[in-house]
Amino acid sequence: AQTVTQSQPEMSVQEAETVTLSCTYDTSESDYYLFWYKQPPSRQMILVIRQEAYKQQNATENRFSVNFQKAAKSFSLKISDSQLGDAAMYFCAYREGTYKYIFGTGTRLKVLA
Amino acid sequence: KAGVTQTPRYLIKTRGQQVTLSCSPISGHRSVSWYQQTPGQGLQFLFEYFSETQRNKGNFPGRFSGRQFSNSRSEMNVSTLELGDSALYLCASSFVGEGNSPLHFGNGTRLTVT
């Protein structure tokens, strides 16, 4: 069965610094998608970044980028120039097919002023 | 475009009661999924509907059920509530047809069972 593991329950980063959140997954499939979602205190899950497994190039979205290592089944999220508004729970998610998502248990990110 | 709308935002029920949660997806989205979120457990998949048909179901007891209407709106029902059902229930919709189309989530319904 597919699993998604986020081994860091909580992380802290100084404002303007860079932080990396880890995510590993287990699958025997070759075609799948990976996502990072952010959940601020408002509770709404917001898509941060997505990665197609068939693409070797790492996805980037402004200050957010991923390090996708397909062979190692690793999908880490790097946040550069951290801002106070980045403080939230971050969830890594795996999807195969069109609708089967598996989420990790999340990493709580604290941003220190 | 309006986002995913979930109602109500908060619910307090007692053990043994039943509850119905509602979700209106983004216009044009025909897939609706439901997740249960509890501290330390992340998001647990409940079920997914597409064109009024349940395509996939998670590992939850039969007390948890759902349905989808012809306008893609969805409801989730939990019968005979237990204390352990207290959680944030999230609904998400997606546009089926684009390979990398993500889930779009609502604000969730916070259910407290006393």
mmCIF file of C-alpha atoms in Angstrom:
data_model
loop_
_atom_site.group_PDB
_atom_site.id
_atom_site.type_symbol
_atom_site.label_atom_id
_atom_site.label_comp_id
_atom_site.label_asym_id
_atom_site.label_seq_id
_atom_site.Cartn_x
_atom_site.Cartn_y
_atom_site.Cartn_z
ATOM 1 C CA ALA A 1 0.000 0.000 0.000
ATOM 2 C CA GLN A 2 1.140 3.504 -0.696
ATOM 3 C CA THR A 3 2.289 5.531 2.277
ATOM 4 C CA VAL A 4 3.456 9.089 2.803
ATOM 5 C CA THR A 5 5.765 9.922 5.690
ATOM 6 C CA GLN A 6 6.574 13.323 7.102
ATOM 7 C CA SER A 7 9.133 12.674 9.809
ATOM 8 C CA GLN A 8 9.258 16.219 11.190
ATOM 9 C CA PRO A 9 6.170 16.972 13.330
ATOM 10 C CA GLU A 10 7.392 20.522 13.895
ATOM 11 C CA MET A 11 9.996 22.868 12.437
ATOM 12 C CA SER A 12 11.064 26.419 13.221
ATOM 13 C CA VAL A 13 12.729 28.981 11.010
ATOM 14 C CA GLN A 14 13.837 32.550 11.456
ATOM 15 C CA GLU A 15 12.130 35.119 9.312
ATOM 16 C CA ALA A 16 13.998 35.601 5.987
ATOM 17 C CA GLU A 17 15.829 32.302 6.384
ATOM 18 C CA THR A 18 15.385 29.077 4.400
ATOM 19 C CA VAL A 19 13.770 25.897 5.666
ATOM 20 C CA THR A 20 13.295 22.451 4.143
ATOM 21 C CA LEU A 21 10.411 20.152 5.010
ATOM 22 C CA SER A 22 10.888 16.443 4.349
ATOM 23 C CA CYS A 23 8.518 13.963 2.762
ATOM 24 C CA THR A 24 9.065 10.399 1.671
ATOM 25 C CA TYR A 25 6.588 8.068 0.056
ATOM 26 C CA ASP A 26 6.340 4.471 -0.887
ATOM 27 C CA THR A 27 4.844 3.265 -4.142
ATOM 28 C CA SER A 28 5.430 0.717 -6.853
ATOM 29 C CA GLU A 29 3.835 2.942 -9.473
ATOM 30 C CA SER A 30 5.858 4.940 -11.995
ATOM 31 C CA ASP A 31 3.203 7.498 -12.907
ATOM 32 C CA TYR A 32 1.882 9.648 -10.079
ATOM 33 C CA TYR A 33 1.661 13.192 -8.762
ATOM 34 C CA LEU A 34 2.972 14.810 -5.629
ATOM 35 C CA PHE A 35 1.654 17.900 -3.864
ATOM 36 C CA TRP A 36 2.419 20.140 -0.946
ATOM 37 C CA TYR A 37 -0.517 21.771 0.797
ATOM 38 C CA LYS A 38 -0.458 24.488 3.436
ATOM 39 C CA GLN A 39 -3.083 24.725 6.172
ATOM 40 C CA PRO A 40 -3.016 28.017 8.100
ATOM 41 C CA PRO A 41 -5.094 28.541 11.262
ATOM 42 C CA SER A 42 -8.038 29.454 9.042
ATOM 43 C CA ARG A 43 -8.199 25.687 8.337
ATOM 44 C CA GLN A 44 -8.430 25.938 4.561
ATOM 45 C CA MET A 45 -5.944 23.747 2.760
ATOM 46 C CA ILE A 46 -4.101 25.700 0.090
ATOM 47 C CA LEU A 47 -2.078 24.160 -2.717
ATOM 48 C CA VAL A 48 1.546 25.261 -2.520
ATOM 49 C CA ILE A 49 3.211 23.308 -5.293
ATOM 50 C CA ARG A 50 2.750 20.186 -7.406
ATOM 51 C CA GLN A 51 5.112 17.792 -9.190
ATOM 52 C CA GLU A 52 4.468 15.236 -11.891
ATOM 53 C CA ALA A 53 6.574 12.125 -11.386
ATOM 54 C CA TYR A 54 7.444 11.874 -15.065
ATOM 55 C CA LYS A 55 9.047 15.319 -15.005
ATOM 56 C CA GLN A 56 12.660 15.342 -13.902
ATOM 57 C CA GLN A 57 12.754 19.088 -13.422
ATOM 58 C CA ASN A 58 11.932 20.217 -9.911
ATOM 59 C CA ALA A 59 8.850 22.419 -9.610
ATOM 60 C CA THR A 60 9.153 25.965 -8.320
ATOM 61 C CA GLU A 61 6.547 28.541 -7.309
ATOM 62 C CA ASN A 62 8.084 31.846 -6.273
ATOM 63 C CA ARG A 63 9.756 31.245 -2.882
ATOM 64 C CA PHE A 64 8.696 27.594 -2.824
ATOM 65 C CA SER A 65 10.610 24.827 -4.574
ATOM 66 C CA VAL A 66 10.849 21.081 -4.297
ATOM 67 C CA ASN A 67 13.677 18.592 -4.379
ATOM 68 C CA PHE A 68 12.152 15.579 -6.097
ATOM 69 C CA GLN A 69 14.265 12.434 -5.940
ATOM 70 C CA LYS A 70 12.214 9.756 -7.688
ATOM 71 C CA ALA A 71 14.580 6.865 -7.086
ATOM 72 C CA ALA A 72 14.811 7.716 -3.401
ATOM 73 C CA LYS A 73 11.041 8.424 -3.254
ATOM 74 C CA SER A 74 11.697 11.745 -1.628
ATOM 75 C CA PHE A 75 9.818 15.006 -2.144
ATOM 76 C CA SER A 76 11.058 17.805 0.100
ATOM 77 C CA LEU A 77 9.770 21.372 0.137
ATOM 78 C CA LYS A 78 12.141 24.313 0.411
ATOM 79 C CA ILE A 79 10.823 27.669 1.522
ATOM 80 C CA SER A 80 13.186 30.555 0.865
ATOM 81 C CA ASP A 81 13.055 33.979 2.508
ATOM 82 C CA SER A 82 10.533 32.707 5.079
ATOM 83 C CA GLN A 83 7.773 35.102 6.030
ATOM 84 C CA LEU A 84 5.502 35.227 9.057
ATOM 85 C CA GLY A 85 2.599 34.287 6.809
ATOM 86 C CA ASP A 86 4.281 30.991 5.996
ATOM 87 C CA ALA A 87 3.521 29.716 9.481
ATOM 88 C CA ALA A 88 1.095 26.821 9.028
ATOM 89 C CA MET A 89 0.741 23.062 8.872
ATOM 90 C CA TYR A 90 2.249 21.641 5.708
ATOM 91 C CA PHE A 91 1.006 18.395 4.241
ATOM 92 C CA CYS A 92 2.682 16.293 1.609
ATOM 93 C CA ALA A 93 0.304 14.325 -0.613
ATOM 94 C CA TYR A 94 0.659 11.559 -3.165
ATOM 95 C CA ARG A 95 -1.819 10.828 -5.917
ATOM 96 C CA GLU A 96 -2.054 8.064 -8.441
ATOM 97 C CA GLY A 97 -4.781 7.992 -11.032
ATOM 98 C CA THR A 98 -7.267 10.811 -10.865
ATOM 99 C CA TYR A 99 -8.644 10.727 -7.364
ATOM 100 C CA LYS A 100 -6.747 8.564 -4.906
ATOM 101 C CA TYR A 101 -4.806 10.867 -2.585
ATOM 102 C CA ILE A 102 -2.729 9.871 0.399
ATOM 103 C CA PHE A 103 -1.593 12.545 2.827
ATOM 104 C CA GLY A 104 1.221 12.617 5.331
ATOM 105 C CA THR A 105 0.608 13.531 8.973
ATOM 106 C CA GLY A 106 1.871 17.065 8.458
ATOM 107 C CA THR A 107 4.674 19.323 9.668
ATOM 108 C CA ARG A 108 3.900 22.381 11.744
ATOM 109 C CA LEU A 109 6.102 25.269 10.645
ATOM 110 C CA LYS A 110 6.768 28.132 13.035
ATOM 111 C CA VAL A 111 8.320 31.320 11.731
ATOM 112 C CA LEU A 112 10.228 33.335 14.311
ATOM 113 C CA ALA A 113 10.402 37.105 14.029
ATOM 114 C CA LYS B 1 -15.221 31.602 -9.315
ATOM 115 C CA ALA B 2 -16.527 30.739 -5.888
ATOM 116 C CA GLY B 3 -14.486 28.250 -3.907
ATOM 117 C CA VAL B 4 -15.596 25.067 -2.211
ATOM 118 C CA THR B 5 -18.288 25.827 0.341
ATOM 119 C CA GLN B 6 -18.904 23.669 3.383
ATOM 120 C CA THR B 7 -21.741 24.083 5.821
ATOM 121 C CA PRO B 8 -22.017 24.335 8.713
ATOM 122 C CA ARG B 9 -18.620 25.482 9.975
ATOM 123 C CA TYR B 10 -19.202 24.146 13.477
ATOM 124 C CA LEU B 11 -21.403 21.432 14.910
ATOM 125 C CA ILE B 12 -21.856 20.098 18.399
ATOM 126 C CA LYS B 13 -23.672 16.800 18.754
ATOM 127 C CA THR B 14 -24.117 14.199 21.444
ATOM 128 C CA ARG B 15 -23.245 10.528 21.249
ATOM 129 C CA GLY B 16 -25.777 8.455 19.392
ATOM 130 C CA GLN B 17 -27.072 11.298 17.258
ATOM 131 C CA GLN B 18 -26.558 11.574 13.549
ATOM 132 C CA VAL B 19 -25.219 14.457 11.524
ATOM 133 C CA THR B 20 -25.240 15.624 7.907
ATOM 134 C CA LEU B 21 -22.533 17.820 6.439
ATOM 135 C CA SER B 22 -22.849 19.640 3.142
ATOM 136 C CA CYS B 23 -20.354 20.552 0.441
ATOM 137 C CA SER B 24 -20.754 22.630 -2.704
ATOM 138 C CA PRO B 25 -17.853 22.196 -5.118
ATOM 139 C CA ILE B 26 -16.304 24.731 -7.408
ATOM 140 C CA SER B 27 -18.425 25.251 -10.495
ATOM 141 C CA GLY B 28 -17.446 22.738 -13.145
ATOM 142 C CA HIS B 29 -15.842 20.316 -10.714
ATOM 143 C CA ARG B 30 -17.552 16.956 -10.759
ATOM 144 C CA SER B 31 -15.342 15.087 -8.346
ATOM 145 C CA VAL B 32 -15.917 15.597 -4.630
ATOM 146 C CA SER B 33 -13.875 13.950 -1.893
ATOM 147 C CA TRP B 34 -14.268 13.897 1.871
ATOM 148 C CA TYR B 35 -11.517 13.681 4.452
ATOM 149 C CA GLN B 36 -11.414 13.399 8.220
ATOM 150 C CA GLN B 37 -8.662 15.352 9.928
ATOM 151 C CA THR B 38 -7.624 14.663 13.514
ATOM 152 C CA PRO B 39 -4.511 15.819 15.389
ATOM 153 C CA GLY B 40 -1.581 13.529 14.703
ATOM 154 C CA GLN B 41 -3.438 11.491 12.080
ATOM 155 C CA GLY B 42 -3.314 13.860 9.168
ATOM 156 C CA LEU B 43 -6.066 13.552 6.617
ATOM 157 C CA GLN B 44 -7.842 10.259 6.340
ATOM 158 C CA PHE B 45 -9.743 9.598 3.127
ATOM 159 C CA LEU B 46 -13.445 8.899 3.563
ATOM 160 C CA PHE B 47 -14.836 8.643 0.040
ATOM 161 C CA GLU B 48 -14.895 10.203 -3.399
ATOM 162 C CA TYR B 49 -17.836 10.836 -5.696
ATOM 163 C CA PHE B 50 -17.946 11.541 -9.393
ATOM 164 C CA SER B 51 -21.142 12.053 -11.355
ATOM 165 C CA GLU B 52 -23.247 10.839 -8.412
ATOM 166 C CA THR B 53 -21.268 7.586 -8.131
ATOM 167 C CA GLN B 54 -18.988 6.637 -5.289
ATOM 168 C CA ARG B 55 -15.741 5.642 -6.946
ATOM 169 C CA ASN B 56 -13.617 4.987 -3.921
ATOM 170 C CA LYS B 57 -14.076 4.516 -0.207
ATOM 171 C CA GLY B 58 -11.644 4.694 2.655
ATOM 172 C CA ASN B 59 -11.381 2.437 5.652
ATOM 173 C CA PHE B 60 -14.227 3.817 7.763
ATOM 174 C CA PRO B 61 -17.201 2.010 9.309
ATOM 175 C CA GLY B 62 -20.541 1.910 7.587
ATOM 176 C CA ARG B 63 -21.801 4.670 9.895
ATOM 177 C CA PHE B 64 -20.081 7.048 7.502
ATOM 178 C CA SER B 65 -21.930 7.500 4.249
ATOM 179 C CA GLY B 66 -22.245 10.059 1.537
ATOM 180 C CA ARG B 67 -23.956 10.963 -1.650
ATOM 181 C CA GLN B 68 -23.651 13.327 -4.540
ATOM 182 C CA PHE B 69 -26.418 15.107 -6.346
ATOM 183 C CA SER B 70 -26.801 15.864 -10.030
ATOM 184 C CA ASN B 71 -25.453 19.389 -9.493
ATOM 185 C CA SER B 72 -22.286 17.842 -7.960
ATOM 186 C CA ARG B 73 -23.127 19.036 -4.459
ATOM 187 C CA SER B 74 -22.341 16.388 -1.899
ATOM 188 C CA GLU B 75 -23.461 15.449 1.575
ATOM 189 C CA MET B 76 -21.810 13.301 4.175
ATOM 190 C CA ASN B 77 -23.746 11.572 6.925
ATOM 191 C CA VAL B 78 -22.493 10.058 10.131
ATOM 192 C CA SER B 79 -24.966 7.998 12.140
ATOM 193 C CA THR B 80 -24.773 6.873 15.752
ATOM 194 C CA LEU B 81 -22.066 9.371 16.587
ATOM 195 C CA GLU B 82 -19.176 8.325 18.809
ATOM 196 C CA LEU B 83 -16.770 10.524 20.765
ATOM 197 C CA GLY B 84 -13.991 9.505 18.371
ATOM 198 C CA ASP B 85 -15.861 11.064 15.473
ATOM 199 C CA SER B 86 -14.908 14.501 16.755
ATOM 200 C CA ALA B 87 -12.755 15.935 14.001
ATOM 201 C CA LEU B 88 -12.446 18.463 11.219
ATOM 202 C CA TYR B 89 -14.203 17.178 8.121
ATOM 203 C CA LEU B 90 -12.836 18.544 4.902
ATOM 204 C CA CYS B 91 -14.447 18.457 1.513
ATOM 205 C CA ALA B 92 -12.444 18.900 -1.668
ATOM 206 C CA SER B 93 -13.385 19.157 -5.308
ATOM 207 C CA SER B 94 -11.328 18.696 -8.422
ATOM 208 C CA PHE B 95 -11.636 18.998 -12.160
ATOM 209 C CA VAL B 96 -11.316 15.569 -13.678
ATOM 210 C CA GLY B 97 -9.619 15.633 -17.041
ATOM 211 C CA GLU B 98 -6.415 17.485 -16.306
ATOM 212 C CA GLY B 99 -3.680 15.156 -15.152
ATOM 213 C CA ASN B 100 -2.210 17.398 -12.537
ATOM 214 C CA SER B 101 -5.459 19.003 -11.420
ATOM 215 C CA PRO B 102 -5.192 19.337 -7.632
ATOM 216 C CA LEU B 103 -7.776 19.119 -4.898
ATOM 217 C CA HIS B 104 -9.437 22.386 -3.909
ATOM 218 C CA PHE B 105 -10.536 22.341 -0.294
ATOM 219 C CA GLY B 106 -13.286 24.020 1.658
ATOM 220 C CA ASN B 107 -12.866 25.516 5.128
ATOM 221 C CA GLY B 108 -14.118 22.363 6.756
ATOM 222 C CA THR B 109 -16.768 21.527 9.319
ATOM 223 C CA ARG B 110 -15.573 21.165 12.890
ATOM 224 C CA LEU B 111 -17.632 18.419 14.514
ATOM 225 C CA THR B 112 -17.566 17.995 18.269
ATOM 226 C CA VAL B 113 -19.273 14.980 19.797
ATOM 227 C CA THR B 114 -19.995 15.149 23.525
#
